[in-house]
Amino acid sequence: MDPLRCFLFVPADSERKYQKASGTAADALILDLEDSVNQDNLPQARQMAHDYLLQSRDKLRPQSLWVRINPLDTDLSLVDLAAVMGGSPDGIILPKTFSA
């Protein structure tokens, strides 16, 4: 596996941005369920991320595919994980940390 030098965050609820991002030179695409998705759109975004992961799994693709989930101290993170793990992402990005 080559080193990952460039991560591109992609809103998980935008099909148009998935298409655009897949044509970039980024080493990894981060399907973002945290900041870039309105909570009202989370169910749709989770499904879109899952579907994109499944569709991309069998294709020869230059980027690895990761998913950034919602904060761990909310119920959203477990629902995020349950929705996307069936798509076999290459990794999970933890949400932003606000305090240590």
CSV table of N, CA and C in Angstrom, one decimal:
chain,number,residue,atom,x,y,z
A,1,MET,N,0.8,-1.2,0.0
A,1,MET,CA,0.0,0.0,0.0
A,1,MET,C,0.9,1.2,0.0
A,2,ASP,N,0.6,2.2,-0.9
A,2,ASP,CA,1.3,3.4,-1.0
A,2,ASP,C,0.9,4.3,0.2
A,3,PRO,N,1.8,5.2,0.6
A,3,PRO,CA,1.5,6.1,1.7
A,3,PRO,C,0.3,7.1,1.3
A,4,LEU,N,-0.5,7.5,2.2
A,4,LEU,CA,-1.6,8.4,1.9
A,4,LEU,C,-1.1,9.8,2.2
A,5,ARG,N,-1.0,10.6,1.2
A,5,ARG,CA,-0.5,11.9,1.4
A,5,ARG,C,-1.5,13.0,1.3
A,6,CYS,N,-2.6,12.7,0.6
A,6,CYS,CA,-3.6,13.8,0.4
A,6,CYS,C,-5.0,13.1,0.6
A,7,PHE,N,-5.7,13.7,1.6
A,7,PHE,CA,-7.1,13.3,1.9
A,7,PHE,C,-8.1,14.3,1.4
A,8,LEU,N,-9.1,13.9,0.7
A,8,LEU,CA,-10.1,14.9,0.2
A,8,LEU,C,-11.5,14.5,0.9
A,9,PHE,N,-12.0,15.5,1.6
A,9,PHE,CA,-13.3,15.2,2.3
A,9,PHE,C,-14.4,15.5,1.3
A,10,VAL,N,-15.3,14.6,1.3
A,10,VAL,CA,-16.5,14.7,0.3
A,10,VAL,C,-17.8,14.6,1.1
A,11,PRO,N,-18.7,15.6,1.0
A,11,PRO,CA,-19.9,15.4,1.7
A,11,PRO,C,-20.6,14.1,1.2
A,12,ALA,N,-21.1,13.4,2.2
A,12,ALA,CA,-21.6,12.0,1.9
A,12,ALA,C,-23.0,12.1,1.3
A,13,ASP,N,-23.6,13.3,1.2
A,13,ASP,CA,-24.9,13.4,0.7
A,13,ASP,C,-25.0,14.0,-0.7
A,14,SER,N,-23.8,14.0,-1.4
A,14,SER,CA,-23.8,14.7,-2.7
A,14,SER,C,-23.2,13.8,-3.8
A,15,GLU,N,-24.1,13.2,-4.6
A,15,GLU,CA,-23.7,12.4,-5.7
A,15,GLU,C,-22.7,13.1,-6.7
A,16,ARG,N,-23.1,14.4,-6.9
A,16,ARG,CA,-22.2,15.2,-7.8
A,16,ARG,C,-20.8,15.3,-7.3
A,17,LYS,N,-20.7,15.5,-6.0
A,17,LYS,CA,-19.3,15.6,-5.4
A,17,LYS,C,-18.6,14.3,-5.4
A,18,TYR,N,-19.3,13.2,-5.3
A,18,TYR,CA,-18.6,11.9,-5.4
A,18,TYR,C,-18.0,11.8,-6.8
A,19,GLN,N,-18.8,12.1,-7.8
A,19,GLN,CA,-18.3,12.0,-9.2
A,19,GLN,C,-17.1,12.9,-9.4
A,20,LYS,N,-17.1,14.1,-8.9
A,20,LYS,CA,-16.1,15.1,-9.1
A,20,LYS,C,-14.8,14.6,-8.3
A,21,ALA,N,-15.0,14.1,-7.1
A,21,ALA,CA,-13.9,13.7,-6.2
A,21,ALA,C,-13.1,12.5,-6.8
A,22,SER,N,-13.9,11.6,-7.4
A,22,SER,CA,-13.2,10.4,-7.9
A,22,SER,C,-12.3,10.7,-9.1
A,23,GLY,N,-12.4,11.8,-9.7
A,23,GLY,CA,-11.5,12.2,-10.8
A,23,GLY,C,-10.3,13.0,-10.3
A,24,THR,N,-10.1,13.2,-9.0
A,24,THR,CA,-9.0,14.0,-8.5
A,24,THR,C,-7.8,13.1,-8.3
A,25,ALA,N,-6.6,13.7,-7.9
A,25,ALA,CA,-5.4,13.0,-7.6
A,25,ALA,C,-5.3,12.7,-6.1
A,26,ALA,N,-6.3,12.9,-5.4
A,26,ALA,CA,-6.2,12.6,-3.9
A,26,ALA,C,-5.9,11.1,-3.7
A,27,ASP,N,-5.1,10.8,-2.7
A,27,ASP,CA,-4.8,9.4,-2.3
A,27,ASP,C,-6.0,8.7,-1.7
A,28,ALA,N,-6.8,9.5,-0.9
A,28,ALA,CA,-7.9,9.0,-0.2
A,28,ALA,C,-9.1,9.9,-0.3
A,29,LEU,N,-10.3,9.4,-0.4
A,29,LEU,CA,-11.5,10.1,-0.3
A,29,LEU,C,-12.2,9.8,1.0
A,30,ILE,N,-12.5,10.9,1.8
A,30,ILE,CA,-13.2,10.7,3.0
A,30,ILE,C,-14.6,11.0,2.8
A,31,LEU,N,-15.5,10.1,2.9
A,31,LEU,CA,-16.9,10.3,2.8
A,31,LEU,C,-17.4,10.8,4.2
A,32,ASP,N,-17.7,12.1,4.2
A,32,ASP,CA,-17.9,12.8,5.5
A,32,ASP,C,-19.4,12.8,5.9
A,33,LEU,N,-19.7,12.1,7.0
A,33,LEU,CA,-21.0,12.1,7.6
A,33,LEU,C,-21.1,13.1,8.7
A,34,GLU,N,-20.0,13.7,9.1
A,34,GLU,CA,-20.0,14.6,10.3
A,34,GLU,C,-20.4,16.0,10.0
A,35,ASP,N,-19.4,16.8,9.5
A,35,ASP,CA,-19.7,18.3,9.4
A,35,ASP,C,-20.4,18.7,8.1
A,36,SER,N,-20.3,18.0,7.1
A,36,SER,CA,-20.8,18.5,5.8
A,36,SER,C,-22.2,18.0,5.5
A,37,VAL,N,-22.8,17.3,6.4
A,37,VAL,CA,-24.2,16.8,6.2
A,37,VAL,C,-25.1,17.3,7.3
A,38,ASN,N,-26.2,17.9,6.9
A,38,ASN,CA,-27.2,18.3,7.8
A,38,ASN,C,-27.8,17.1,8.4
A,39,GLN,N,-28.1,17.2,9.7
A,39,GLN,CA,-28.7,16.0,10.4
A,39,GLN,C,-30.0,15.4,9.8
A,40,ASP,N,-30.7,16.3,9.2
A,40,ASP,CA,-32.0,15.8,8.5
A,40,ASP,C,-31.6,15.0,7.3
A,41,ASN,N,-30.5,15.1,6.8
A,41,ASN,CA,-30.1,14.4,5.6
A,41,ASN,C,-29.2,13.1,5.9
A,42,LEU,N,-28.9,12.9,7.2
A,42,LEU,CA,-28.1,11.8,7.6
A,42,LEU,C,-28.5,10.4,7.1
A,43,PRO,N,-29.8,10.1,7.2
A,43,PRO,CA,-30.2,8.7,6.7
A,43,PRO,C,-29.9,8.6,5.2
A,44,GLN,N,-30.2,9.6,4.4
A,44,GLN,CA,-29.9,9.5,3.0
A,44,GLN,C,-28.4,9.5,2.7
A,45,ALA,N,-27.6,10.3,3.5
A,45,ALA,CA,-26.2,10.3,3.3
A,45,ALA,C,-25.5,9.0,3.7
A,46,ARG,N,-26.0,8.3,4.7
A,46,ARG,CA,-25.5,7.0,5.1
A,46,ARG,C,-25.7,6.0,4.0
A,47,GLN,N,-26.9,6.0,3.4
A,47,GLN,CA,-27.2,5.1,2.3
A,47,GLN,C,-26.4,5.4,1.1
A,48,MET,N,-26.2,6.7,0.8
A,48,MET,CA,-25.4,7.0,-0.4
A,48,MET,C,-23.9,6.6,-0.2
A,49,ALA,N,-23.4,6.8,1.0
A,49,ALA,CA,-22.0,6.4,1.3
A,49,ALA,C,-21.9,4.9,1.2
A,50,HIS,N,-22.8,4.1,1.8
A,50,HIS,CA,-22.8,2.7,1.7
A,50,HIS,C,-22.8,2.2,0.2
A,51,ASP,N,-23.7,2.8,-0.6
A,51,ASP,CA,-23.9,2.4,-2.0
A,51,ASP,C,-22.6,2.8,-2.8
A,52,TYR,N,-22.0,3.9,-2.5
A,52,TYR,CA,-20.8,4.4,-3.2
A,52,TYR,C,-19.7,3.4,-2.9
A,53,LEU,N,-19.6,3.0,-1.6
A,53,LEU,CA,-18.5,2.1,-1.2
A,53,LEU,C,-18.7,0.7,-2.0
A,54,LEU,N,-19.9,0.2,-2.0
A,54,LEU,CA,-20.2,-1.0,-2.7
A,54,LEU,C,-19.9,-0.9,-4.2
A,55,GLN,N,-20.3,0.1,-4.8
A,55,GLN,CA,-20.1,0.3,-6.2
A,55,GLN,C,-18.6,0.4,-6.6
A,56,SER,N,-17.9,1.0,-5.7
A,56,SER,CA,-16.4,1.3,-5.9
A,56,SER,C,-15.5,0.1,-5.6
A,57,ARG,N,-16.1,-0.8,-4.8
A,57,ARG,CA,-15.2,-1.9,-4.3
A,57,ARG,C,-14.7,-2.8,-5.4
A,58,ASP,N,-15.5,-3.0,-6.4
A,58,ASP,CA,-15.1,-3.9,-7.5
A,58,ASP,C,-14.4,-3.2,-8.7
A,59,LYS,N,-14.3,-1.8,-8.6
A,59,LYS,CA,-13.7,-1.1,-9.6
A,59,LYS,C,-12.2,-0.9,-9.3
A,60,LEU,N,-11.4,-0.8,-10.3
A,60,LEU,CA,-10.0,-0.4,-10.1
A,60,LEU,C,-10.0,1.1,-9.8
A,61,ARG,N,-9.7,1.5,-8.6
A,61,ARG,CA,-9.8,2.9,-8.3
A,61,ARG,C,-8.5,3.4,-7.7
A,62,PRO,N,-8.1,4.6,-8.0
A,62,PRO,CA,-6.8,5.1,-7.5
A,62,PRO,C,-6.9,5.5,-6.0
A,63,GLN,N,-8.0,5.8,-5.5
A,63,GLN,CA,-8.1,6.3,-4.1
A,63,GLN,C,-8.6,5.2,-3.2
A,64,SER,N,-8.1,5.3,-1.9
A,64,SER,CA,-8.8,4.5,-0.9
A,64,SER,C,-10.0,5.3,-0.4
A,65,LEU,N,-11.0,4.6,0.2
A,65,LEU,CA,-12.2,5.2,0.6
A,65,LEU,C,-12.4,5.0,2.1
A,66,TRP,N,-12.5,6.1,2.8
A,66,TRP,CA,-12.7,6.2,4.2
A,66,TRP,C,-14.0,6.9,4.5
A,67,VAL,N,-14.5,6.7,5.8
A,67,VAL,CA,-15.7,7.4,6.2
A,67,VAL,C,-15.4,8.1,7.5
A,68,ARG,N,-15.8,9.4,7.6
A,68,ARG,CA,-15.7,10.1,8.9
A,68,ARG,C,-17.1,10.1,9.5
A,69,ILE,N,-17.1,9.6,10.7
A,69,ILE,CA,-18.4,9.4,11.4
A,69,ILE,C,-18.7,10.6,12.4
A,70,ASN,N,-19.9,10.6,12.9
A,70,ASN,CA,-20.3,11.6,13.9
A,70,ASN,C,-19.7,11.4,15.2
A,71,PRO,N,-19.8,12.4,16.1
A,71,PRO,CA,-19.1,12.3,17.5
A,71,PRO,C,-19.5,11.0,18.2
A,72,LEU,N,-18.5,10.5,18.9
A,72,LEU,CA,-18.7,9.2,19.6
A,72,LEU,C,-19.5,9.3,20.8
A,73,ASP,N,-19.7,10.5,21.3
A,73,ASP,CA,-20.6,10.7,22.5
A,73,ASP,C,-22.1,10.9,22.1
A,74,THR,N,-22.4,10.6,20.9
A,74,THR,CA,-23.8,10.7,20.4
A,74,THR,C,-24.2,9.3,19.9
A,75,ASP,N,-25.5,9.2,19.8
A,75,ASP,CA,-26.0,7.9,19.2
A,75,ASP,C,-25.8,7.8,17.7
A,76,LEU,N,-25.4,8.9,17.1
A,76,LEU,CA,-25.2,9.0,15.6
A,76,LEU,C,-24.0,8.1,15.2
A,77,SER,N,-23.0,8.0,16.0
A,77,SER,CA,-21.8,7.3,15.5
A,77,SER,C,-22.0,5.8,15.3
A,78,LEU,N,-22.7,5.2,16.2
A,78,LEU,CA,-23.0,3.8,16.0
A,78,LEU,C,-23.9,3.5,14.8
A,79,VAL,N,-24.9,4.4,14.6
A,79,VAL,CA,-25.7,4.3,13.4
A,79,VAL,C,-24.9,4.5,12.1
A,80,ASP,N,-24.0,5.5,12.2
A,80,ASP,CA,-23.1,5.7,11.0
A,80,ASP,C,-22.3,4.4,10.7
A,81,LEU,N,-21.7,3.8,11.7
A,81,LEU,CA,-20.9,2.6,11.5
A,81,LEU,C,-21.8,1.5,11.0
A,82,ALA,N,-22.9,1.3,11.6
A,82,ALA,CA,-23.8,0.2,11.1
A,82,ALA,C,-24.2,0.4,9.7
A,83,ALA,N,-24.3,1.6,9.2
A,83,ALA,CA,-24.8,1.9,7.9
A,83,ALA,C,-23.7,1.7,6.8
A,84,VAL,N,-22.4,2.0,7.2
A,84,VAL,CA,-21.4,1.9,6.2
A,84,VAL,C,-20.4,0.7,6.2
A,85,MET,N,-20.4,0.0,7.3
A,85,MET,CA,-19.4,-1.1,7.4
A,85,MET,C,-19.7,-2.2,6.4
A,86,GLY,N,-20.9,-2.4,6.0
A,86,GLY,CA,-21.2,-3.4,5.0
A,86,GLY,C,-20.6,-3.0,3.6
A,87,GLY,N,-20.2,-1.8,3.4
A,87,GLY,CA,-19.6,-1.4,2.2
A,87,GLY,C,-18.1,-1.5,2.2
A,88,SER,N,-17.6,-2.0,3.4
A,88,SER,CA,-16.1,-2.3,3.5
A,88,SER,C,-15.2,-1.1,3.2
A,89,PRO,N,-15.4,0.0,4.0
A,89,PRO,CA,-14.5,1.2,3.8
A,89,PRO,C,-13.1,0.8,4.1
A,90,ASP,N,-12.1,1.5,3.5
A,90,ASP,CA,-10.7,1.2,3.9
A,90,ASP,C,-10.3,1.6,5.3
A,91,GLY,N,-11.1,2.6,5.8
A,91,GLY,CA,-10.8,3.0,7.2
A,91,GLY,C,-11.9,3.9,7.6
A,92,ILE,N,-11.9,4.2,8.9
A,92,ILE,CA,-12.8,5.1,9.6
A,92,ILE,C,-12.0,6.3,10.2
A,93,ILE,N,-12.5,7.5,9.9
A,93,ILE,CA,-11.9,8.7,10.5
A,93,ILE,C,-12.8,9.1,11.6
A,94,LEU,N,-12.2,9.3,12.8
A,94,LEU,CA,-12.9,9.7,14.0
A,94,LEU,C,-13.3,11.2,13.8
A,95,PRO,N,-14.4,11.6,14.5
A,95,PRO,CA,-14.8,13.0,14.4
A,95,PRO,C,-13.8,13.9,15.1
A,96,LYS,N,-14.0,15.2,14.8
A,96,LYS,CA,-13.2,16.2,15.5
A,96,LYS,C,-13.2,16.1,17.0
A,97,THR,N,-12.1,16.4,17.6
A,97,THR,CA,-12.0,16.4,19.1
A,97,THR,C,-12.1,17.9,19.5
A,98,PHE,N,-12.9,18.2,20.5
A,98,PHE,CA,-13.0,19.5,21.0
A,98,PHE,C,-12.3,19.7,22.3
A,99,SER,N,-12.1,18.6,23.1
A,99,SER,CA,-11.3,18.8,24.3
A,99,SER,C,-10.6,17.4,24.6
A,100,ALA,N,-9.6,17.5,25.4
A,100,ALA,CA,-8.9,16.2,25.8
A,100,ALA,C,-9.2,15.7,27.2
